[in-house]
């Protein structure tokens, strides 16, 4: 009994050190950013994400989108048709792309410029998988307009959905502290922010990516969004290997004892 108990503790240590412990629930966070322009033009220029703060923690090591797979996107035929497109501030660097490609989605999302976003149309339907350049354990969402909803679900490296399907509605999000005025709109809109934890996603280990979707219904109202993740804390490779060796040794020892008792 003593050997089994010790083994379970050791395996628990390994799992915990690999990021298996659940995070806190959905949370508000503070966005720390730098604007290139001042005054009225600030919302039209580059707005750089420096860090976020929540629960007494400051995060500046982010996982950024480096791969995308558009599963479905209403076809753009001009004007406000279609669903998801790449958008940027009127005076910001970045991509404008109505006929959104996988590469275009990465260009819009895979950077710290908060004035590079995916713009959704009011009655458009889209669904896309996006992966980060490193495993993440929290998601930070921003939505321009604070008047839209989106569905999110974690995905693995192959794009398989895992955990819970969540609907998050920016009507309830906190003000992020900055506004955006992009090519797709004719004025300035406030931006909301929301943090989503592993626990919210129904998971306990770091994730590779997330699926973001919106339906052509009044609830969704064309979300205009950006997402990054907090890089997951992982132990040094030697630490994991060492713990694994200990666990293996204890398994061998347990088997030997059983064999001797038999």
PDB file of C-alpha atoms in Angstrom:
ATOM      1  CA  UNK A   1       0.000   0.000   0.000  1.00  0.00           C
ATOM      2  CA  UNK A   2       2.799   2.400   0.839  1.00  0.00           C
ATOM      3  CA  UNK A   3       4.444   1.856  -2.560  1.00  0.00           C
ATOM      4  CA  UNK A   4       1.201   2.490  -4.467  1.00  0.00           C
ATOM      5  CA  UNK A   5       0.522   5.653  -2.494  1.00  0.00           C
ATOM      6  CA  UNK A   6       3.997   7.009  -3.181  1.00  0.00           C
ATOM      7  CA  UNK A   7       3.692   6.166  -6.862  1.00  0.00           C
ATOM      8  CA  UNK A   8       0.398   8.034  -7.170  1.00  0.00           C
ATOM      9  CA  UNK A   9       1.969  11.071  -5.526  1.00  0.00           C
ATOM     10  CA  UNK A  10       4.895  10.945  -7.938  1.00  0.00           C
ATOM     11  CA  UNK A  11       2.640  10.669 -10.966  1.00  0.00           C
ATOM     12  CA  UNK A  12       0.614  13.564  -9.611  1.00  0.00           C
ATOM     13  CA  UNK A  13       3.771  15.663  -9.373  1.00  0.00           C
ATOM     14  CA  UNK A  14       4.611  14.866 -12.988  1.00  0.00           C
ATOM     15  CA  UNK A  15       1.114  15.798 -14.156  1.00  0.00           C
ATOM     16  CA  UNK A  16       1.114  19.007 -12.153  1.00  0.00           C
ATOM     17  CA  UNK A  17       4.550  20.022 -13.413  1.00  0.00           C
ATOM     18  CA  UNK A  18       3.330  19.597 -16.993  1.00  0.00           C
ATOM     19  CA  UNK A  19       0.533  22.128 -16.462  1.00  0.00           C
ATOM     20  CA  UNK A  20      -2.270  19.760 -15.514  1.00  0.00           C
ATOM     21  CA  UNK A  21      -3.635  21.831 -12.637  1.00  0.00           C
ATOM     22  CA  UNK A  22      -6.842  23.733 -13.448  1.00  0.00           C
ATOM     23  CA  UNK A  23      -6.745  27.507 -13.771  1.00  0.00           C
ATOM     24  CA  UNK A  24      -9.045  30.022 -12.134  1.00  0.00           C
ATOM     25  CA  UNK A  25     -12.475  30.750 -13.600  1.00  0.00           C
ATOM     26  CA  UNK A  26     -13.246  33.335 -16.320  1.00  0.00           C
ATOM     27  CA  UNK A  27     -11.798  36.659 -15.306  1.00  0.00           C
ATOM     28  CA  UNK A  28     -11.412  40.334 -15.976  1.00  0.00           C
ATOM     29  CA  UNK A  29      -7.970  41.651 -16.809  1.00  0.00           C
ATOM     30  CA  UNK A  30      -6.209  44.958 -17.356  1.00  0.00           C
ATOM     31  CA  UNK A  31      -4.659  45.598 -20.769  1.00  0.00           C
ATOM     32  CA  UNK A  32      -1.362  47.484 -20.736  1.00  0.00           C
ATOM     33  CA  UNK A  33      -0.704  48.992 -24.150  1.00  0.00           C
ATOM     34  CA  UNK A  34       1.148  51.693 -26.069  1.00  0.00           C
ATOM     35  CA  UNK A  35      -0.538  53.850 -28.719  1.00  0.00           C
ATOM     36  CA  UNK A  36       1.540  55.204 -31.598  1.00  0.00           C
ATOM     37  CA  UNK A  37      -0.759  58.187 -32.161  1.00  0.00           C
ATOM     38  CA  UNK A  38      -2.399  60.696 -29.861  1.00  0.00           C
ATOM     39  CA  UNK A  39      -5.837  62.211 -29.424  1.00  0.00           C
ATOM     40  CA  UNK A  40      -8.546  61.409 -31.949  1.00  0.00           C
ATOM     41  CA  UNK A  41      -6.096  59.459 -34.118  1.00  0.00           C
ATOM     42  CA  UNK A  42      -5.071  57.066 -31.323  1.00  0.00           C
ATOM     43  CA  UNK A  43      -7.964  54.730 -32.169  1.00  0.00           C
ATOM     44  CA  UNK A  44      -6.910  54.711 -35.830  1.00  0.00           C
ATOM     45  CA  UNK A  45      -3.230  53.889 -35.335  1.00  0.00           C
ATOM     46  CA  UNK A  46      -1.125  51.035 -34.036  1.00  0.00           C
ATOM     47  CA  UNK A  47      -1.941  49.970 -30.477  1.00  0.00           C
ATOM     48  CA  UNK A  48       0.683  47.622 -29.087  1.00  0.00           C
ATOM     49  CA  UNK A  49      -0.054  45.052 -26.398  1.00  0.00           C
ATOM     50  CA  UNK A  50       2.601  45.168 -23.686  1.00  0.00           C
ATOM     51  CA  UNK A  51       1.145  42.960 -20.956  1.00  0.00           C
ATOM     52  CA  UNK A  52      -2.023  42.036 -19.120  1.00  0.00           C
ATOM     53  CA  UNK A  53      -2.677  41.969 -15.380  1.00  0.00           C
ATOM     54  CA  UNK A  54      -5.111  39.800 -13.431  1.00  0.00           C
ATOM     55  CA  UNK A  55      -5.210  38.275  -9.974  1.00  0.00           C
ATOM     56  CA  UNK A  56      -2.025  40.034  -8.922  1.00  0.00           C
ATOM     57  CA  UNK A  57      -0.140  38.546 -11.893  1.00  0.00           C
ATOM     58  CA  UNK A  58       1.405  40.355 -14.860  1.00  0.00           C
ATOM     59  CA  UNK A  59       1.698  38.363 -18.096  1.00  0.00           C
ATOM     60  CA  UNK A  60       3.898  39.509 -20.964  1.00  0.00           C
ATOM     61  CA  UNK A  61       4.915  36.129 -22.398  1.00  0.00           C
ATOM     62  CA  UNK A  62       2.183  35.464 -24.925  1.00  0.00           C
ATOM     63  CA  UNK A  63       1.330  32.715 -27.340  1.00  0.00           C
ATOM     64  CA  UNK A  64       0.493  34.359 -30.661  1.00  0.00           C
ATOM     65  CA  UNK A  65      -1.490  32.863 -33.522  1.00  0.00           C
ATOM     66  CA  UNK A  66       0.824  31.259 -36.073  1.00  0.00           C
ATOM     67  CA  UNK A  67      -1.557  28.952 -37.948  1.00  0.00           C
ATOM     68  CA  UNK A  68      -5.200  29.106 -38.999  1.00  0.00           C
ATOM     69  CA  UNK A  69      -7.711  26.870 -40.719  1.00  0.00           C
ATOM     70  CA  UNK A  70     -10.938  28.527 -41.873  1.00  0.00           C
ATOM     71  CA  UNK A  71     -13.560  25.806 -41.568  1.00  0.00           C
ATOM     72  CA  UNK A  72     -16.394  27.934 -42.913  1.00  0.00           C
ATOM     73  CA  UNK A  73     -16.792  31.573 -43.895  1.00  0.00           C
ATOM     74  CA  UNK A  74     -19.766  33.115 -45.701  1.00  0.00           C
ATOM     75  CA  UNK A  75     -18.630  34.245 -49.122  1.00  0.00           C
ATOM     76  CA  UNK A  76     -17.875  37.930 -49.512  1.00  0.00           C
ATOM     77  CA  UNK A  77     -19.582  39.356 -52.615  1.00  0.00           C
ATOM     78  CA  UNK A  78     -19.096  43.049 -51.885  1.00  0.00           C
ATOM     79  CA  UNK A  79     -20.179  45.577 -49.286  1.00  0.00           C
ATOM     80  CA  UNK A  80     -21.094  44.113 -45.905  1.00  0.00           C
ATOM     81  CA  UNK A  81     -21.549  40.585 -47.203  1.00  0.00           C
ATOM     82  CA  UNK A  82     -19.456  37.654 -46.005  1.00  0.00           C
ATOM     83  CA  UNK A  83     -18.570  36.916 -42.387  1.00  0.00           C
ATOM     84  CA  UNK A  84     -14.963  37.192 -41.214  1.00  0.00           C
ATOM     85  CA  UNK A  85     -12.336  39.451 -42.788  1.00  0.00           C
ATOM     86  CA  UNK A  86      -8.986  40.983 -41.839  1.00  0.00           C
ATOM     87  CA  UNK A  87      -9.311  44.578 -40.644  1.00  0.00           C
ATOM     88  CA  UNK A  88      -6.980  47.239 -39.246  1.00  0.00           C
ATOM     89  CA  UNK A  89      -7.047  50.789 -37.986  1.00  0.00           C
ATOM     90  CA  UNK A  90      -7.347  53.496 -40.632  1.00  0.00           C
ATOM     91  CA  UNK A  91      -3.795  54.671 -39.895  1.00  0.00           C
ATOM     92  CA  UNK A  92      -2.396  51.385 -38.567  1.00  0.00           C
ATOM     93  CA  UNK A  93      -0.022  48.892 -40.118  1.00  0.00           C
ATOM     94  CA  UNK A  94      -1.559  45.578 -41.070  1.00  0.00           C
ATOM     95  CA  UNK A  95      -3.776  43.749 -43.532  1.00  0.00           C
ATOM     96  CA  UNK A  96      -7.159  44.490 -45.071  1.00  0.00           C
ATOM     97  CA  UNK A  97      -8.585  41.366 -46.679  1.00  0.00           C
ATOM     98  CA  UNK A  98     -12.262  40.771 -47.397  1.00  0.00           C
ATOM     99  CA  UNK A  99     -11.842  37.363 -49.034  1.00  0.00           C
ATOM    100  CA  UNK A 100     -10.113  36.024 -45.949  1.00  0.00           C
ATOM    101  CA  UNK A 101      -7.512  33.294 -46.353  1.00  0.00           C
ATOM    102  CA  UNK A 102      -5.833  31.180 -43.687  1.00  0.00           C
ATOM    103  CA  UNK A 103      -2.693  33.241 -44.153  1.00  0.00           C
ATOM    104  CA  UNK A 104      -4.679  36.468 -43.864  1.00  0.00           C
ATOM    105  CA  UNK A 105      -6.190  35.346 -40.566  1.00  0.00           C
ATOM    106  CA  UNK A 106      -2.692  34.653 -39.215  1.00  0.00           C
ATOM    107  CA  UNK A 107      -1.495  38.070 -40.374  1.00  0.00           C
ATOM    108  CA  UNK A 108      -4.385  39.785 -38.585  1.00  0.00           C
ATOM    109  CA  UNK A 109      -4.185  37.802 -35.359  1.00  0.00           C
ATOM    110  CA  UNK A 110      -0.551  36.725 -35.072  1.00  0.00           C
ATOM    111  CA  UNK A 111       0.910  39.921 -33.628  1.00  0.00           C
ATOM    112  CA  UNK A 112       0.637  42.283 -30.649  1.00  0.00           C
ATOM    113  CA  UNK A 113      -1.058  45.055 -32.612  1.00  0.00           C
ATOM    114  CA  UNK A 114      -4.506  45.311 -31.046  1.00  0.00           C
ATOM    115  CA  UNK A 115      -5.656  47.347 -34.055  1.00  0.00           C
ATOM    116  CA  UNK A 116      -5.269  44.272 -36.283  1.00  0.00           C
ATOM    117  CA  UNK A 117      -8.433  42.203 -35.884  1.00  0.00           C
ATOM    118  CA  UNK A 118     -10.861  39.793 -37.480  1.00  0.00           C
ATOM    119  CA  UNK A 119     -13.958  41.785 -38.450  1.00  0.00           C
ATOM    120  CA  UNK A 120     -17.294  39.962 -38.495  1.00  0.00           C
ATOM    121  CA  UNK A 121     -20.395  41.071 -40.386  1.00  0.00           C
ATOM    122  CA  UNK A 122     -23.718  41.382 -38.550  1.00  0.00           C
ATOM    123  CA  UNK A 123     -25.436  38.363 -40.110  1.00  0.00           C
ATOM    124  CA  UNK A 124     -22.360  36.427 -41.173  1.00  0.00           C
ATOM    125  CA  UNK A 125     -21.477  32.865 -40.206  1.00  0.00           C
ATOM    126  CA  UNK A 126     -17.880  31.740 -39.796  1.00  0.00           C
ATOM    127  CA  UNK A 127     -15.829  29.129 -37.956  1.00  0.00           C
ATOM    128  CA  UNK A 128     -12.055  28.940 -37.795  1.00  0.00           C
ATOM    129  CA  UNK A 129      -9.362  27.075 -35.918  1.00  0.00           C
ATOM    130  CA  UNK A 130      -6.369  29.096 -34.780  1.00  0.00           C
ATOM    131  CA  UNK A 131      -3.238  27.685 -33.173  1.00  0.00           C
ATOM    132  CA  UNK A 132      -0.627  29.474 -31.080  1.00  0.00           C
ATOM    133  CA  UNK A 133       3.141  29.412 -31.456  1.00  0.00           C
ATOM    134  CA  UNK A 134       3.396  27.878 -27.970  1.00  0.00           C
ATOM    135  CA  UNK A 135       1.067  26.041 -25.617  1.00  0.00           C
ATOM    136  CA  UNK A 136      -1.176  28.410 -23.634  1.00  0.00           C
ATOM    137  CA  UNK A 137      -3.109  28.153 -20.386  1.00  0.00           C
ATOM    138  CA  UNK A 138      -5.307  31.275 -20.505  1.00  0.00           C
ATOM    139  CA  UNK A 139      -6.981  33.064 -23.406  1.00  0.00           C
ATOM    140  CA  UNK A 140      -7.319  36.852 -23.630  1.00  0.00           C
ATOM    141  CA  UNK A 141     -10.054  38.124 -25.942  1.00  0.00           C
ATOM    142  CA  UNK A 142     -10.783  41.662 -27.153  1.00  0.00           C
ATOM    143  CA  UNK A 143     -13.936  42.608 -29.070  1.00  0.00           C
ATOM    144  CA  UNK A 144     -14.541  45.932 -30.800  1.00  0.00           C
ATOM    145  CA  UNK A 145     -18.009  47.344 -30.183  1.00  0.00           C
ATOM    146  CA  UNK A 146     -18.909  45.326 -27.068  1.00  0.00           C
ATOM    147  CA  UNK A 147     -22.102  44.153 -28.738  1.00  0.00           C
ATOM    148  CA  UNK A 148     -21.418  40.656 -30.078  1.00  0.00           C
ATOM    149  CA  UNK A 149     -21.102  37.019 -29.080  1.00  0.00           C
ATOM    150  CA  UNK A 150     -18.885  34.195 -30.254  1.00  0.00           C
ATOM    151  CA  UNK A 151     -18.537  30.486 -29.601  1.00  0.00           C
ATOM    152  CA  UNK A 152     -15.162  29.179 -28.498  1.00  0.00           C
ATOM    153  CA  UNK A 153     -13.794  25.702 -27.896  1.00  0.00           C
ATOM    154  CA  UNK A 154     -10.263  24.459 -27.312  1.00  0.00           C
ATOM    155  CA  UNK A 155      -8.633  22.318 -30.002  1.00  0.00           C
ATOM    156  CA  UNK A 156      -5.676  19.968 -30.065  1.00  0.00           C
ATOM    157  CA  UNK A 157      -2.751  20.028 -32.498  1.00  0.00           C
ATOM    158  CA  UNK A 158      -4.837  18.248 -35.137  1.00  0.00           C
ATOM    159  CA  UNK A 159      -7.800  20.596 -34.813  1.00  0.00           C
ATOM    160  CA  UNK A 160     -10.003  18.187 -32.884  1.00  0.00           C
ATOM    161  CA  UNK A 161     -12.372  19.936 -30.478  1.00  0.00           C
ATOM    162  CA  UNK A 162     -11.788  19.230 -26.776  1.00  0.00           C
ATOM    163  CA  UNK A 163     -13.465  20.384 -23.575  1.00  0.00           C
ATOM    164  CA  UNK A 164     -16.497  22.638 -23.319  1.00  0.00           C
ATOM    165  CA  UNK A 165     -18.165  24.714 -26.031  1.00  0.00           C
ATOM    166  CA  UNK A 166     -18.611  28.227 -24.604  1.00  0.00           C
ATOM    167  CA  UNK A 167     -20.616  31.198 -25.816  1.00  0.00           C
ATOM    168  CA  UNK A 168     -19.050  34.465 -24.656  1.00  0.00           C
ATOM    169  CA  UNK A 169     -20.931  37.738 -25.118  1.00  0.00           C
ATOM    170  CA  UNK A 170     -19.005  41.012 -25.122  1.00  0.00           C
ATOM    171  CA  UNK A 171     -22.056  42.884 -23.814  1.00  0.00           C
ATOM    172  CA  UNK A 172     -20.901  41.770 -20.370  1.00  0.00           C
ATOM    173  CA  UNK A 173     -17.161  42.378 -20.820  1.00  0.00           C
ATOM    174  CA  UNK A 174     -15.156  45.116 -19.142  1.00  0.00           C
ATOM    175  CA  UNK A 175     -13.877  48.107 -21.091  1.00  0.00           C
ATOM    176  CA  UNK A 176     -10.323  47.372 -22.199  1.00  0.00           C
ATOM    177  CA  UNK A 177      -9.216  50.997 -21.881  1.00  0.00           C
ATOM    178  CA  UNK A 178      -8.837  51.784 -25.593  1.00  0.00           C
ATOM    179  CA  UNK A 179     -11.018  52.397 -28.656  1.00  0.00           C
ATOM    180  CA  UNK A 180     -10.687  51.324 -32.280  1.00  0.00           C
ATOM    181  CA  UNK A 181     -11.548  53.052 -35.533  1.00  0.00           C
ATOM    182  CA  UNK A 182     -10.859  50.670 -38.392  1.00  0.00           C
ATOM    183  CA  UNK A 183     -11.286  50.641 -42.144  1.00  0.00           C
ATOM    184  CA  UNK A 184     -14.511  48.612 -41.851  1.00  0.00           C
ATOM    185  CA  UNK A 185     -16.348  51.213 -39.768  1.00  0.00           C
ATOM    186  CA  UNK A 186     -17.002  54.950 -39.995  1.00  0.00           C
ATOM    187  CA  UNK A 187     -16.349  55.916 -36.374  1.00  0.00           C
ATOM    188  CA  UNK A 188     -14.733  54.992 -33.083  1.00  0.00           C
ATOM    189  CA  UNK A 189     -15.923  52.084 -30.944  1.00  0.00           C
ATOM    190  CA  UNK A 190     -14.962  50.988 -27.451  1.00  0.00           C
ATOM    191  CA  UNK A 191     -13.243  47.631 -26.980  1.00  0.00           C
ATOM    192  CA  UNK A 192     -14.202  45.023 -24.384  1.00  0.00           C
ATOM    193  CA  UNK A 193     -11.924  42.366 -22.888  1.00  0.00           C
ATOM    194  CA  UNK A 194     -12.422  38.981 -21.248  1.00  0.00           C
ATOM    195  CA  UNK A 195     -10.096  36.271 -19.978  1.00  0.00           C
ATOM    196  CA  UNK A 196     -11.009  32.596 -20.374  1.00  0.00           C
ATOM    197  CA  UNK A 197      -9.325  29.976 -18.197  1.00  0.00           C
ATOM    198  CA  UNK A 198      -8.636  26.307 -18.724  1.00  0.00           C
ATOM    199  CA  UNK A 199     -11.328  25.562 -16.149  1.00  0.00           C
ATOM    200  CA  UNK A 200     -13.875  27.469 -18.248  1.00  0.00           C
ATOM    201  CA  UNK A 201     -12.864  25.325 -21.198  1.00  0.00           C
ATOM    202  CA  UNK A 202     -13.396  22.164 -19.138  1.00  0.00           C
ATOM    203  CA  UNK A 203      -9.704  21.265 -19.282  1.00  0.00           C
ATOM    204  CA  UNK A 204      -6.763  20.950 -16.934  1.00  0.00           C
ATOM    205  CA  UNK A 205      -3.759  21.008 -19.265  1.00  0.00           C
ATOM    206  CA  UNK A 206      -2.358  23.611 -21.644  1.00  0.00           C
ATOM    207  CA  UNK A 207      -3.927  23.858 -25.107  1.00  0.00           C
ATOM    208  CA  UNK A 208      -2.586  24.222 -28.629  1.00  0.00           C
ATOM    209  CA  UNK A 209      -5.349  26.407 -30.046  1.00  0.00           C
ATOM    210  CA  UNK A 210      -8.974  27.474 -30.067  1.00  0.00           C
ATOM    211  CA  UNK A 211     -11.933  27.342 -32.451  1.00  0.00           C
ATOM    212  CA  UNK A 212     -13.813  30.627 -32.789  1.00  0.00           C
ATOM    213  CA  UNK A 213     -17.235  30.686 -34.435  1.00  0.00           C
ATOM    214  CA  UNK A 214     -20.219  32.970 -34.960  1.00  0.00           C
ATOM    215  CA  UNK A 215     -23.629  32.246 -36.435  1.00  0.00           C
ATOM    216  CA  UNK A 216     -25.751  34.499 -38.605  1.00  0.00           C
ATOM    217  CA  UNK A 217     -28.165  35.270 -35.786  1.00  0.00           C
ATOM    218  CA  UNK A 218     -28.993  38.400 -33.801  1.00  0.00           C
ATOM    219  CA  UNK A 219     -27.164  37.122 -30.698  1.00  0.00           C
ATOM    220  CA  UNK A 220     -23.815  36.948 -32.486  1.00  0.00           C
ATOM    221  CA  UNK A 221     -24.019  40.244 -34.360  1.00  0.00           C
ATOM    222  CA  UNK A 222     -20.685  39.896 -36.173  1.00  0.00           C
ATOM    223  CA  UNK A 223     -17.924  39.827 -33.519  1.00  0.00           C
ATOM    224  CA  UNK A 224     -14.801  41.893 -34.276  1.00  0.00           C
ATOM    225  CA  UNK A 225     -12.092  40.179 -32.275  1.00  0.00           C
ATOM    226  CA  UNK A 226      -8.506  39.483 -31.343  1.00  0.00           C
ATOM    227  CA  UNK A 227      -7.102  36.676 -29.175  1.00  0.00           C
ATOM    228  CA  UNK A 228      -3.750  35.812 -27.622  1.00  0.00           C
ATOM    229  CA  UNK A 229      -2.842  33.260 -24.958  1.00  0.00           C
ATOM    230  CA  UNK A 230      -0.575  33.251 -21.935  1.00  0.00           C
ATOM    231  CA  UNK A 231       2.380  30.961 -22.519  1.00  0.00           C
ATOM    232  CA  UNK A 232       1.989  27.873 -20.329  1.00  0.00           C
ATOM    233  CA  UNK A 233       4.536  27.293 -17.597  1.00  0.00           C
ATOM    234  CA  UNK A 234       6.353  24.016 -18.204  1.00  0.00           C
ATOM    235  CA  UNK A 235       9.240  22.471 -16.241  1.00  0.00           C
ATOM    236  CA  UNK A 236      12.749  22.106 -17.596  1.00  0.00           C
ATOM    237  CA  UNK A 237      12.995  18.948 -19.753  1.00  0.00           C
ATOM    238  CA  UNK A 238      15.480  17.437 -17.329  1.00  0.00           C
ATOM    239  CA  UNK A 239      13.021  17.845 -14.472  1.00  0.00           C
ATOM    240  CA  UNK A 240      10.285  15.954 -16.286  1.00  0.00           C
ATOM    241  CA  UNK A 241      12.706  13.226 -17.354  1.00  0.00           C
ATOM    242  CA  UNK A 242      13.948  12.903 -13.798  1.00  0.00           C
ATOM    243  CA  UNK A 243      10.434  12.569 -12.408  1.00  0.00           C
ATOM    244  CA  UNK A 244       9.640  10.048 -15.094  1.00  0.00           C
ATOM    245  CA  UNK A 245      12.683   7.990 -14.158  1.00  0.00           C
ATOM    246  CA  UNK A 246      11.601   8.011 -10.525  1.00  0.00           C
ATOM    247  CA  UNK A 247       8.107   6.868 -11.459  1.00  0.00           C
ATOM    248  CA  UNK A 248       9.502   4.103 -13.671  1.00  0.00           C
ATOM    249  CA  UNK A 249      11.818   2.962 -10.897  1.00  0.00           C
ATOM    250  CA  UNK A 250       8.957   2.800  -8.432  1.00  0.00           C
ATOM    251  CA  UNK A 251       6.869   0.777 -10.876  1.00  0.00           C
ATOM    252  CA  UNK A 252       9.719  -1.747 -11.284  1.00  0.00           C
ATOM    253  CA  UNK A 253      10.184  -1.915  -7.511  1.00  0.00           C
ATOM    254  CA  UNK A 254       6.466  -2.526  -7.001  1.00  0.00           C
ATOM    255  CA  UNK A 255       6.462  -5.346  -9.559  1.00  0.00           C
ATOM    256  CA  UNK A 256       9.491  -6.988  -7.960  1.00  0.00           C
ATOM    257  CA  UNK A 257       7.855  -6.947  -4.546  1.00  0.00           C
ATOM    258  CA  UNK A 258       4.700  -8.494  -5.960  1.00  0.00           C
ATOM    259  CA  UNK A 259       6.774 -11.174  -7.682  1.00  0.00           C
ATOM    260  CA  UNK A 260       8.615 -11.973  -4.446  1.00  0.00           C
ATOM    261  CA  UNK A 261       5.343 -12.131  -2.525  1.00  0.00           C
ATOM    262  CA  UNK A 262       3.892 -14.462  -5.160  1.00  0.00           C
TER     263      UNK A 262
END
